[in-house]
PDB file of N, CA and C in Angstrom:
ATOM      1  N   MET A 111     -24.776  27.258 -21.468  1.00  0.00           N
ATOM      2  CA  MET A 111     -24.806  25.833 -21.204  1.00  0.00           C
ATOM      3  C   MET A 111     -24.784  25.099 -22.534  1.00  0.00           C
ATOM      4  N   ILE A 112     -24.092  23.955 -22.563  1.00  0.00           N
ATOM      5  CA  ILE A 112     -23.974  23.184 -23.795  1.00  0.00           C
ATOM      6  C   ILE A 112     -25.222  22.328 -23.973  1.00  0.00           C
ATOM      7  N   ASP A 113     -25.799  22.425 -25.166  1.00  0.00           N
ATOM      8  CA  ASP A 113     -26.966  21.593 -25.468  1.00  0.00           C
ATOM      9  C   ASP A 113     -26.467  20.216 -25.904  1.00  0.00           C
ATOM     10  N   THR A 114     -26.947  19.188 -25.230  1.00  0.00           N
ATOM     11  CA  THR A 114     -26.598  17.832 -25.624  1.00  0.00           C
ATOM     12  C   THR A 114     -27.702  17.257 -26.493  1.00  0.00           C
ATOM     13  N   PRO A 115     -27.328  16.384 -27.398  1.00  0.00           N
ATOM     14  CA  PRO A 115     -28.369  15.807 -28.248  1.00  0.00           C
ATOM     15  C   PRO A 115     -29.331  14.972 -27.406  1.00  0.00           C
ATOM     16  N   PRO A 116     -30.557  14.909 -27.814  1.00  0.00           N
ATOM     17  CA  PRO A 116     -31.541  14.131 -27.047  1.00  0.00           C
ATOM     18  C   PRO A 116     -31.189  12.657 -27.087  1.00  0.00           C
ATOM     19  N   LEU A 117     -31.545  11.954 -26.024  1.00  0.00           N
ATOM     20  CA  LEU A 117     -31.311  10.514 -25.962  1.00  0.00           C
ATOM     21  C   LEU A 117     -32.371   9.804 -26.805  1.00  0.00           C
ATOM     22  N   PRO A 118     -32.018   8.647 -27.335  1.00  0.00           N
ATOM     23  CA  PRO A 118     -32.996   7.924 -28.163  1.00  0.00           C
ATOM     24  C   PRO A 118     -34.189   7.469 -27.304  1.00  0.00           C
ATOM     25  N   PRO A 119     -35.328   7.318 -27.919  1.00  0.00           N
ATOM     26  CA  PRO A 119     -36.524   6.939 -27.153  1.00  0.00           C
ATOM     27  C   PRO A 119     -36.637   5.438 -26.901  1.00  0.00           C
ATOM     28  N   ASP A 120     -35.884   4.623 -27.638  1.00  0.00           N
ATOM     29  CA  ASP A 120     -36.086   3.174 -27.498  1.00  0.00           C
ATOM     30  C   ASP A 120     -35.098   2.563 -26.495  1.00  0.00           C
ATOM     31  N   LEU A 121     -35.582   1.531 -25.827  1.00  0.00           N
ATOM     32  CA  LEU A 121     -34.846   0.867 -24.758  1.00  0.00           C
ATOM     33  C   LEU A 121     -33.546   0.200 -25.206  1.00  0.00           C
ATOM     34  N   PRO A 122     -33.492  -0.480 -26.332  1.00  0.00           N
ATOM     35  CA  PRO A 122     -32.232  -1.127 -26.729  1.00  0.00           C
ATOM     36  C   PRO A 122     -31.076  -0.146 -26.916  1.00  0.00           C
ATOM     37  N   ARG A 123     -31.347   0.975 -27.527  1.00  0.00           N
ATOM     38  CA  ARG A 123     -30.262   1.964 -27.713  1.00  0.00           C
ATOM     39  C   ARG A 123     -29.881   2.610 -26.392  1.00  0.00           C
ATOM     40  N   LEU A 124     -30.825   2.850 -25.511  1.00  0.00           N
ATOM     41  CA  LEU A 124     -30.514   3.384 -24.187  1.00  0.00           C
ATOM     42  C   LEU A 124     -29.618   2.418 -23.408  1.00  0.00           C
ATOM     43  N   HIS A 125     -29.923   1.115 -23.497  1.00  0.00           N
ATOM     44  CA  HIS A 125     -29.070   0.100 -22.844  1.00  0.00           C
ATOM     45  C   HIS A 125     -27.668   0.099 -23.449  1.00  0.00           C
ATOM     46  N   ALA A 126     -27.580   0.248 -24.760  1.00  0.00           N
ATOM     47  CA  ALA A 126     -26.283   0.266 -25.434  1.00  0.00           C
ATOM     48  C   ALA A 126     -25.457   1.470 -24.959  1.00  0.00           C
ATOM     49  N   ILE A 127     -26.085   2.615 -24.848  1.00  0.00           N
ATOM     50  CA  ILE A 127     -25.395   3.817 -24.366  1.00  0.00           C
ATOM     51  C   ILE A 127     -24.933   3.619 -22.925  1.00  0.00           C
ATOM     52  N   ALA A 128     -25.818   3.059 -22.094  1.00  0.00           N
ATOM     53  CA  ALA A 128     -25.479   2.826 -20.688  1.00  0.00           C
ATOM     54  C   ALA A 128     -24.289   1.864 -20.579  1.00  0.00           C
ATOM     55  N   THR A 129     -24.294   0.815 -21.398  1.00  0.00           N
ATOM     56  CA  THR A 129     -23.188  -0.154 -21.375  1.00  0.00           C
ATOM     57  C   THR A 129     -21.885   0.523 -21.806  1.00  0.00           C
ATOM     58  N   TYR A 130     -21.959   1.302 -22.859  1.00  0.00           N
ATOM     59  CA  TYR A 130     -20.760   2.017 -23.349  1.00  0.00           C
ATOM     60  C   TYR A 130     -20.213   2.933 -22.259  1.00  0.00           C
ATOM     61  N   LEU A 131     -21.086   3.704 -21.633  1.00  0.00           N
ATOM     62  CA  LEU A 131     -20.644   4.636 -20.582  1.00  0.00           C
ATOM     63  C   LEU A 131     -20.072   3.889 -19.389  1.00  0.00           C
ATOM     64  N   GLN A 132     -20.660   2.761 -19.035  1.00  0.00           N
ATOM     65  CA  GLN A 132     -20.141   1.976 -17.917  1.00  0.00           C
ATOM     66  C   GLN A 132     -18.748   1.451 -18.245  1.00  0.00           C
ATOM     67  N   LEU A 133     -18.551   0.969 -19.461  1.00  0.00           N
ATOM     68  CA  LEU A 133     -17.223   0.490 -19.869  1.00  0.00           C
ATOM     69  C   LEU A 133     -16.198   1.620 -19.856  1.00  0.00           C
ATOM     70  N   GLN A 134     -16.594   2.787 -20.286  1.00  0.00           N
ATOM     71  CA  GLN A 134     -15.689   3.934 -20.282  1.00  0.00           C
ATOM     72  C   GLN A 134     -15.341   4.328 -18.849  1.00  0.00           C
ATOM     73  N   LEU A 135     -16.334   4.314 -17.965  1.00  0.00           N
ATOM     74  CA  LEU A 135     -16.094   4.658 -16.565  1.00  0.00           C
ATOM     75  C   LEU A 135     -15.128   3.656 -15.922  1.00  0.00           C
ATOM     76  N   GLU A 136     -15.306   2.376 -16.214  1.00  0.00           N
ATOM     77  CA  GLU A 136     -14.397   1.348 -15.690  1.00  0.00           C
ATOM     78  C   GLU A 136     -12.975   1.569 -16.211  1.00  0.00           C
ATOM     79  N   ARG A 137     -12.872   1.965 -17.462  1.00  0.00           N
ATOM     80  CA  ARG A 137     -11.563   2.251 -18.054  1.00  0.00           C
ATOM     81  C   ARG A 137     -10.887   3.414 -17.331  1.00  0.00           C
ATOM     82  N   VAL A 138     -11.670   4.438 -17.049  1.00  0.00           N
ATOM     83  CA  VAL A 138     -11.130   5.606 -16.326  1.00  0.00           C
ATOM     84  C   VAL A 138     -10.683   5.192 -14.925  1.00  0.00           C
ATOM     85  N   HIS A 139     -11.467   4.373 -14.242  1.00  0.00           N
ATOM     86  CA  HIS A 139     -11.101   3.922 -12.897  1.00  0.00           C
ATOM     87  C   HIS A 139      -9.813   3.093 -12.917  1.00  0.00           C
ATOM     88  N   ARG A 140      -9.662   2.234 -13.938  1.00  0.00           N
ATOM     89  CA  ARG A 140      -8.419   1.457 -14.054  1.00  0.00           C
ATOM     90  C   ARG A 140      -7.222   2.384 -14.268  1.00  0.00           C
ATOM     91  N   ARG A 141      -7.411   3.394 -15.071  1.00  0.00           N
ATOM     92  CA  ARG A 141      -6.325   4.336 -15.326  1.00  0.00           C
ATOM     93  C   ARG A 141      -5.988   5.120 -14.060  1.00  0.00           C
ATOM     94  N   ILE A 142      -6.965   5.482 -13.267  1.00  0.00           N
ATOM     95  CA  ILE A 142      -6.738   6.176 -12.005  1.00  0.00           C
ATOM     96  C   ILE A 142      -5.861   5.307 -11.092  1.00  0.00           C
ATOM     97  N   VAL A 143      -6.178   4.017 -11.002  1.00  0.00           N
ATOM     98  CA  VAL A 143      -5.391   3.108 -10.173  1.00  0.00           C
ATOM     99  C   VAL A 143      -3.947   3.037 -10.687  1.00  0.00           C
ATOM    100  N   GLU A 144      -3.762   2.939 -11.999  1.00  0.00           N
ATOM    101  CA  GLU A 144      -2.413   2.907 -12.585  1.00  0.00           C
ATOM    102  C   GLU A 144      -1.622   4.157 -12.231  1.00  0.00           C
ATOM    103  N   VAL A 145      -2.245   5.310 -12.398  1.00  0.00           N
ATOM    104  CA  VAL A 145      -1.557   6.579 -12.129  1.00  0.00           C
ATOM    105  C   VAL A 145      -1.255   6.699 -10.639  1.00  0.00           C
ATOM    106  N   GLU A 146      -2.175   6.309  -9.776  1.00  0.00           N
ATOM    107  CA  GLU A 146      -1.918   6.353  -8.325  1.00  0.00           C
ATOM    108  C   GLU A 146      -0.749   5.456  -7.958  1.00  0.00           C
ATOM    109  N   GLN A 147      -0.657   4.268  -8.558  1.00  0.00           N
ATOM    110  CA  GLN A 147       0.473   3.368  -8.288  1.00  0.00           C
ATOM    111  C   GLN A 147       1.778   3.989  -8.783  1.00  0.00           C
ATOM    112  N   TRP A 148       1.739   4.575  -9.958  1.00  0.00           N
ATOM    113  CA  TRP A 148       2.929   5.215 -10.509  1.00  0.00           C
ATOM    114  C   TRP A 148       3.402   6.369  -9.615  1.00  0.00           C
ATOM    115  N   GLU A 149       2.437   7.194  -9.152  1.00  0.00           N
ATOM    116  CA  GLU A 149       2.766   8.303  -8.257  1.00  0.00           C
ATOM    117  C   GLU A 149       3.363   7.801  -6.951  1.00  0.00           C
ATOM    118  N   ALA A 150       2.786   6.729  -6.388  1.00  0.00           N
ATOM    119  CA  ALA A 150       3.307   6.165  -5.140  1.00  0.00           C
ATOM    120  C   ALA A 150       4.726   5.648  -5.331  1.00  0.00           C
ATOM    121  N   THR A 151       4.987   4.997  -6.441  1.00  0.00           N
ATOM    122  CA  THR A 151       6.335   4.505  -6.740  1.00  0.00           C
ATOM    123  C   THR A 151       7.310   5.657  -6.912  1.00  0.00           C
ATOM    124  N   ARG A 152       6.890   6.690  -7.592  1.00  0.00           N
ATOM    125  CA  ARG A 152       7.750   7.851  -7.811  1.00  0.00           C
ATOM    126  C   ARG A 152       8.069   8.545  -6.491  1.00  0.00           C
ATOM    127  N   ARG A 153       7.072   8.711  -5.628  1.00  0.00           N
ATOM    128  CA  ARG A 153       7.306   9.344  -4.329  1.00  0.00           C
ATOM    129  C   ARG A 153       8.232   8.500  -3.466  1.00  0.00           C
ATOM    130  N   ALA A 154       8.036   7.176  -3.518  1.00  0.00           N
ATOM    131  CA  ALA A 154       8.857   6.287  -2.685  1.00  0.00           C
ATOM    132  C   ALA A 154      10.311   6.274  -3.155  1.00  0.00           C
ATOM    133  N   SER A 155      10.527   6.436  -4.458  1.00  0.00           N
ATOM    134  CA  SER A 155      11.896   6.387  -4.969  1.00  0.00           C
ATOM    135  C   SER A 155      12.589   7.744  -4.923  1.00  0.00           C
ATOM    136  N   ALA A 156      11.820   8.787  -4.721  1.00  0.00           N
ATOM    137  CA  ALA A 156      12.422  10.129  -4.663  1.00  0.00           C
ATOM    138  C   ALA A 156      13.250  10.251  -3.392  1.00  0.00           C
ATOM    139  N   ARG A 157      14.471  10.689  -3.553  1.00  0.00           N
ATOM    140  CA  ARG A 157      15.321  10.863  -2.387  1.00  0.00           C
ATOM    141  C   ARG A 157      14.939  12.157  -1.659  1.00  0.00           C
ATOM    142  N   PRO A 158      14.975  12.131  -0.345  1.00  0.00           N
ATOM    143  CA  PRO A 158      14.709  13.359   0.395  1.00  0.00           C
ATOM    144  C   PRO A 158      15.818  14.372   0.126  1.00  0.00           C
ATOM    145  N   ALA A 159      15.462  15.623   0.177  1.00  0.00           N
ATOM    146  CA  ALA A 159      16.443  16.673  -0.066  1.00  0.00           C
ATOM    147  C   ALA A 159      17.518  16.620   1.004  1.00  0.00           C
ATOM    148  N   VAL A 160      18.759  16.678   0.559  1.00  0.00           N
ATOM    149  CA  VAL A 160      19.879  16.661   1.477  1.00  0.00           C
ATOM    150  C   VAL A 160      20.082  18.061   2.032  1.00  0.00           C
ATOM    151  N   PRO A 161      20.050  18.216   3.345  1.00  0.00           N
ATOM    152  CA  PRO A 161      20.254  19.550   3.901  1.00  0.00           C
ATOM    153  C   PRO A 161      21.686  19.995   3.638  1.00  0.00           C
ATOM    154  N   PRO A 162      21.886  21.282   3.537  1.00  0.00           N
ATOM    155  CA  PRO A 162      23.244  21.774   3.290  1.00  0.00           C
ATOM    156  C   PRO A 162      24.123  21.526   4.503  1.00  0.00           C
ATOM    157  N   GLU A 163      25.414  21.376   4.247  1.00  0.00           N
ATOM    158  CA  GLU A 163      26.335  21.164   5.365  1.00  0.00           C
ATOM    159  C   GLU A 163      26.575  22.485   6.107  1.00  0.00           C
ATOM    160  N   TRP A 164      26.634  23.574   5.336  1.00  0.00           N
ATOM    161  CA  TRP A 164      26.868  24.896   5.911  1.00  0.00           C
ATOM    162  C   TRP A 164      26.005  25.917   5.201  1.00  0.00           C
ATOM    163  N   THR A 165      25.597  26.968   5.917  1.00  0.00           N
ATOM    164  CA  THR A 165      24.824  28.040   5.290  1.00  0.00           C
ATOM    165  C   THR A 165      25.379  29.399   5.722  1.00  0.00           C
ATOM    166  N   LEU A 166      25.107  30.362   4.879  1.00  0.00           N
ATOM    167  CA  LEU A 166      25.536  31.734   5.129  1.00  0.00           C
ATOM    168  C   LEU A 166      24.277  32.580   5.158  1.00  0.00           C
ATOM    169  N   GLN A 167      24.060  33.279   6.276  1.00  0.00           N
ATOM    170  CA  GLN A 167      22.884  34.133   6.426  1.00  0.00           C
ATOM    171  C   GLN A 167      23.244  35.519   5.906  1.00  0.00           C
ATOM    172  N   MET A 168      22.373  36.042   5.037  1.00  0.00           N
ATOM    173  CA  MET A 168      22.612  37.341   4.422  1.00  0.00           C
ATOM    174  C   MET A 168      21.745  38.409   5.080  1.00  0.00           C
ATOM    175  N   SER A 169      22.223  39.642   5.050  1.00  0.00           N
ATOM    176  CA  SER A 169      21.475  40.752   5.612  1.00  0.00           C
ATOM    177  C   SER A 169      20.333  41.159   4.692  1.00  0.00           C
ATOM    178  N   ILE A 170      19.429  41.969   5.220  1.00  0.00           N
ATOM    179  CA  ILE A 170      18.316  42.479   4.427  1.00  0.00           C
ATOM    180  C   ILE A 170      18.773  43.767   3.748  1.00  0.00           C
ATOM    181  N   GLY A 171      18.318  44.006   2.545  1.00  0.00           N
ATOM    182  CA  GLY A 171      18.624  45.266   1.894  1.00  0.00           C
ATOM    183  C   GLY A 171      18.982  45.082   0.435  1.00  0.00           C
ATOM    184  N   ALA A 172      19.212  46.212  -0.218  1.00  0.00           N
ATOM    185  CA  ALA A 172      19.539  46.194  -1.651  1.00  0.00           C
ATOM    186  C   ALA A 172      20.923  45.589  -1.881  1.00  0.00           C
ATOM    187  N   ASP A 173      21.808  45.725  -0.896  1.00  0.00           N
ATOM    188  CA  ASP A 173      23.154  45.189  -1.007  1.00  0.00           C
ATOM    189  C   ASP A 173      23.374  44.180   0.127  1.00  0.00           C
ATOM    190  N   PRO A 174      22.824  42.960   0.001  1.00  0.00           N
ATOM    191  CA  PRO A 174      22.930  42.007   1.111  1.00  0.00           C
ATOM    192  C   PRO A 174      24.374  41.588   1.354  1.00  0.00           C
ATOM    193  N   ARG A 175      24.707  41.512   2.647  1.00  0.00           N
ATOM    194  CA  ARG A 175      26.058  41.099   3.065  1.00  0.00           C
ATOM    195  C   ARG A 175      25.943  39.911   3.996  1.00  0.00           C
ATOM    196  N   PRO A 176      26.984  39.084   4.049  1.00  0.00           N
ATOM    197  CA  PRO A 176      26.963  37.953   4.972  1.00  0.00           C
ATOM    198  C   PRO A 176      26.978  38.455   6.419  1.00  0.00           C
ATOM    199  N   ILE A 177      26.082  37.888   7.238  1.00  0.00           N
ATOM    200  CA  ILE A 177      26.071  38.307   8.644  1.00  0.00           C
ATOM    201  C   ILE A 177      26.355  37.160   9.610  1.00  0.00           C
ATOM    202  N   ALA A 178      26.151  35.906   9.164  1.00  0.00           N
ATOM    203  CA  ALA A 178      26.415  34.794  10.064  1.00  0.00           C
ATOM    204  C   ALA A 178      26.614  33.494   9.289  1.00  0.00           C
ATOM    205  N   VAL A 179      27.494  32.667   9.830  1.00  0.00           N
ATOM    206  CA  VAL A 179      27.722  31.323   9.281  1.00  0.00           C
ATOM    207  C   VAL A 179      26.970  30.356  10.185  1.00  0.00           C
ATOM    208  N   HIS A 180      26.277  29.376   9.576  1.00  0.00           N
ATOM    209  CA  HIS A 180      25.513  28.387  10.330  1.00  0.00           C
ATOM    210  C   HIS A 180      25.886  26.988   9.878  1.00  0.00           C
ATOM    211  N   HIS A 181      25.726  26.028  10.782  1.00  0.00           N
ATOM    212  CA  HIS A 181      25.805  24.632  10.407  1.00  0.00           C
ATOM    213  C   HIS A 181      24.515  24.318   9.670  1.00  0.00           C
ATOM    214  N   GLY A 182      24.549  23.394   8.731  1.00  0.00           N
ATOM    215  CA  GLY A 182      23.342  23.056   7.956  1.00  0.00           C
ATOM    216  C   GLY A 182      22.195  22.544   8.792  1.00  0.00           C
ATOM    217  N   GLN A 183      22.488  21.978   9.981  1.00  0.00           N
ATOM    218  CA  GLN A 183      21.441  21.453  10.854  1.00  0.00           C
ATOM    219  C   GLN A 183      20.931  22.492  11.850  1.00  0.00           C
ATOM    220  N   CYS A 184      21.410  23.708  11.766  1.00  0.00           N
ATOM    221  CA  CYS A 184      21.019  24.764  12.701  1.00  0.00           C
ATOM    222  C   CYS A 184      19.503  25.009  12.631  1.00  0.00           C
ATOM    223  N   THR A 185      18.916  25.299  13.768  1.00  0.00           N
ATOM    224  CA  THR A 185      17.469  25.531  13.815  1.00  0.00           C
ATOM    225  C   THR A 185      17.080  26.923  13.313  1.00  0.00           C
ATOM    226  N   VAL A 186      18.028  27.796  13.162  1.00  0.00           N
ATOM    227  CA  VAL A 186      17.757  29.127  12.612  1.00  0.00           C
ATOM    228  C   VAL A 186      17.486  28.955  11.119  1.00  0.00           C
ATOM    229  N   ARG A 187      16.317  29.378  10.679  1.00  0.00           N
ATOM    230  CA  ARG A 187      15.927  29.257   9.276  1.00  0.00           C
ATOM    231  C   ARG A 187      15.516  30.625   8.755  1.00  0.00           C
ATOM    232  N   SER A 188      15.880  30.881   7.516  1.00  0.00           N
ATOM    233  CA  SER A 188      15.551  32.162   6.910  1.00  0.00           C
ATOM    234  C   SER A 188      15.581  32.013   5.407  1.00  0.00           C
ATOM    235  N   ALA A 189      14.801  32.829   4.735  1.00  0.00           N
ATOM    236  CA  ALA A 189      14.842  32.845   3.270  1.00  0.00           C
ATOM    237  C   ALA A 189      16.156  33.455   2.780  1.00  0.00           C
ATOM    238  N   ARG A 190      16.858  34.098   3.684  1.00  0.00           N
ATOM    239  CA  ARG A 190      18.128  34.745   3.315  1.00  0.00           C
ATOM    240  C   ARG A 190      19.326  33.833   3.509  1.00  0.00           C
ATOM    241  N   MET A 191      19.095  32.538   3.741  1.00  0.00           N
ATOM    242  CA  MET A 191      20.194  31.580   3.896  1.00  0.00           C
ATOM    243  C   MET A 191      20.685  31.135   2.534  1.00  0.00           C
ATOM    244  N   ARG A 192      21.995  31.011   2.384  1.00  0.00           N
ATOM    245  CA  ARG A 192      22.602  30.537   1.156  1.00  0.00           C
ATOM    246  C   ARG A 192      23.454  29.310   1.485  1.00  0.00           C
ATOM    247  N   ARG A 193      23.309  28.268   0.693  1.00  0.00           N
ATOM    248  CA  ARG A 193      24.109  27.057   0.856  1.00  0.00           C
ATOM    249  C   ARG A 193      25.560  27.378   0.480  1.00  0.00           C
ATOM    250  N   ILE A 194      26.486  26.967   1.343  1.00  0.00           N
ATOM    251  CA  ILE A 194      27.917  27.186   1.049  1.00  0.00           C
ATOM    252  C   ILE A 194      28.703  25.911   1.384  1.00  0.00           C
ATOM    253  N   SER A 195      29.916  25.858   0.869  1.00  0.00           N
ATOM    254  CA  SER A 195      30.781  24.704   1.120  1.00  0.00           C
ATOM    255  C   SER A 195      31.517  24.901   2.449  1.00  0.00           C
ATOM    256  N   ARG A 196      32.146  23.852   2.911  1.00  0.00           N
ATOM    257  CA  ARG A 196      32.950  23.916   4.141  1.00  0.00           C
ATOM    258  C   ARG A 196      34.054  24.961   3.990  1.00  0.00           C
ATOM    259  N   ARG A 197      34.707  24.954   2.840  1.00  0.00           N
ATOM    260  CA  ARG A 197      35.785  25.907   2.591  1.00  0.00           C
ATOM    261  C   ARG A 197      35.275  27.351   2.649  1.00  0.00           C
ATOM    262  N   ASP A 198      34.118  27.591   2.019  1.00  0.00           N
ATOM    263  CA  ASP A 198      33.521  28.927   2.041  1.00  0.00           C
ATOM    264  C   ASP A 198      33.149  29.348   3.469  1.00  0.00           C
ATOM    265  N   ALA A 199      32.691  28.395   4.281  1.00  0.00           N
ATOM    266  CA  ALA A 199      32.348  28.697   5.669  1.00  0.00           C
ATOM    267  C   ALA A 199      33.594  29.105   6.442  1.00  0.00           C
ATOM    268  N   ILE A 200      34.675  28.380   6.244  1.00  0.00           N
ATOM    269  CA  ILE A 200      35.949  28.705   6.919  1.00  0.00           C
ATOM    270  C   ILE A 200      36.434  30.087   6.477  1.00  0.00           C
ATOM    271  N   GLU A 201      36.368  30.355   5.191  1.00  0.00           N
ATOM    272  CA  GLU A 201      36.832  31.656   4.659  1.00  0.00           C
ATOM    273  C   GLU A 201      35.961  32.796   5.206  1.00  0.00           C
ATOM    274  N   ALA A 202      34.648  32.572   5.264  1.00  0.00           N
ATOM    275  CA  ALA A 202      33.749  33.610   5.783  1.00  0.00           C
ATOM    276  C   ALA A 202      34.096  33.927   7.239  1.00  0.00           C
ATOM    277  N   LEU A 203      34.299  32.902   8.030  1.00  0.00           N
ATOM    278  CA  LEU A 203      34.666  33.136   9.432  1.00  0.00           C
ATOM    279  C   LEU A 203      36.014  33.824   9.535  1.00  0.00           C
ATOM    280  N   ALA A 204      36.946  33.498   8.647  1.00  0.00           N
ATOM    281  CA  ALA A 204      38.278  34.105   8.672  1.00  0.00           C
ATOM    282  C   ALA A 204      38.250  35.587   8.356  1.00  0.00           C
ATOM    283  N   VAL A 205      37.286  36.031   7.536  1.00  0.00           N
ATOM    284  CA  VAL A 205      37.219  37.448   7.169  1.00  0.00           C
ATOM    285  C   VAL A 205      36.294  38.229   8.092  1.00  0.00           C
ATOM    286  N   GLY A 206      35.807  37.582   9.156  1.00  0.00           N
ATOM    287  CA  GLY A 206      35.048  38.330  10.164  1.00  0.00           C
ATOM    288  C   GLY A 206      33.554  38.127  10.197  1.00  0.00           C
ATOM    289  N   VAL A 207      33.016  37.252   9.377  1.00  0.00           N
ATOM    290  CA  VAL A 207      31.586  36.972   9.463  1.00  0.00           C
ATOM    291  C   VAL A 207      31.377  36.208  10.775  1.00  0.00           C
ATOM    292  N   GLN A 208      30.354  36.585  11.519  1.00  0.00           N
ATOM    293  CA  GLN A 208      30.129  36.015  12.840  1.00  0.00           C
ATOM    294  C   GLN A 208      29.588  34.578  12.762  1.00  0.00           C
ATOM    295  N   PRO A 209      30.046  33.717  13.651  1.00  0.00           N
ATOM    296  CA  PRO A 209      29.438  32.388  13.721  1.00  0.00           C
ATOM    297  C   PRO A 209      28.112  32.465  14.472  1.00  0.00           C
ATOM    298  N   CYS A 210      27.194  31.587  14.149  1.00  0.00           N
ATOM    299  CA  CYS A 210      25.909  31.541  14.838  1.00  0.00           C
ATOM    300  C   CYS A 210      26.152  31.182  16.315  1.00  0.00           C
ATOM    301  N   VAL A 211      25.441  31.873  17.200  1.00  0.00           N
ATOM    302  CA  VAL A 211      25.619  31.618  18.628  1.00  0.00           C
ATOM    303  C   VAL A 211      24.914  30.339  19.052  1.00  0.00           C
ATOM    304  N   LEU A 212      23.989  29.842  18.240  1.00  0.00           N
ATOM    305  CA  LEU A 212      23.274  28.612  18.583  1.00  0.00           C
ATOM    306  C   LEU A 212      24.033  27.365  18.142  1.00  0.00           C
ATOM    307  N   CYS A 213      24.394  27.280  16.877  1.00  0.00           N
ATOM    308  CA  CYS A 213      25.024  26.061  16.372  1.00  0.00           C
ATOM    309  C   CYS A 213      26.551  26.089  16.459  1.00  0.00           C
ATOM    310  N   GLN A 214      27.127  27.249  16.673  1.00  0.00           N
ATOM    311  CA  GLN A 214      28.570  27.435  16.855  1.00  0.00           C
ATOM    312  C   GLN A 214      29.403  26.681  15.807  1.00  0.00           C
ATOM    313  N   PRO A 215      29.282  27.067  14.556  1.00  0.00           N
ATOM    314  CA  PRO A 215      30.002  26.362  13.498  1.00  0.00           C
ATOM    315  C   PRO A 215      31.528  26.493  13.620  1.00  0.00           C
ATOM    316  N   ASP A 216      31.980  27.538  14.283  1.00  0.00           N
ATOM    317  CA  ASP A 216      33.426  27.731  14.426  1.00  0.00           C
ATOM    318  C   ASP A 216      34.060  26.593  15.214  1.00  0.00           C
ATOM    319  N   ARG A 217      33.308  25.974  16.110  1.00  0.00           N
ATOM    320  CA  ARG A 217      33.861  24.843  16.889  1.00  0.00           C
ATOM    321  C   ARG A 217      34.110  23.644  15.992  1.00  0.00           C
ATOM    322  N   GLU A 218      33.115  23.293  15.193  1.00  0.00           N
ATOM    323  CA  GLU A 218      33.286  22.135  14.306  1.00  0.00           C
ATOM    324  C   GLU A 218      34.303  22.402  13.217  1.00  0.00           C
ATOM    325  N   LEU A 219      34.336  23.640  12.741  1.00  0.00           N
ATOM    326  CA  LEU A 219      35.281  23.996  11.707  1.00  0.00           C
ATOM    327  C   LEU A 219      36.683  24.249  12.287  1.00  0.00           C
ATOM    328  N   GLN A 220      36.779  24.290  13.587  1.00  0.00           N
ATOM    329  CA  GLN A 220      38.022  24.535  14.316  1.00  0.00           C
ATOM    330  C   GLN A 220      38.668  25.838  13.878  1.00  0.00           C
ATOM    331  N   VAL A 221      37.835  26.878  13.904  1.00  0.00           N
ATOM    332  CA  VAL A 221      38.300  28.214  13.558  1.00  0.00           C
ATOM    333  C   VAL A 221      38.199  29.065  14.808  1.00  0.00           C
ATOM    334  N   ASP A 222      39.251  29.796  15.122  1.00  0.00           N
ATOM    335  CA  ASP A 222      39.241  30.674  16.301  1.00  0.00           C
ATOM    336  C   ASP A 222      38.961  32.092  15.915  1.00  0.00           C
TER     337      ASP A 222
END
């Protein structure tokens, strides 16, 4: 435990210390308000993350392979999803990657 120096025995110096500490505490509280306002402004101005337009679901394993193409709004979520472009989604479907049975990206992409 840290030993603090003893407080002075006389009342005037104790009042001076109390006043100093009160002023410091008020300063800290003002700074807290400033930082909270800054944080609120930063959060309000931050744009929400744009969901991907298309995703590619990868298989599990040492050599992951594409197993399904999804629309970016699909309810199927996985850590194995990769953001891809519209062109990449069309190409993946063209080479045989399966479209998701829920979101059916092949319909919107007009791929048979």
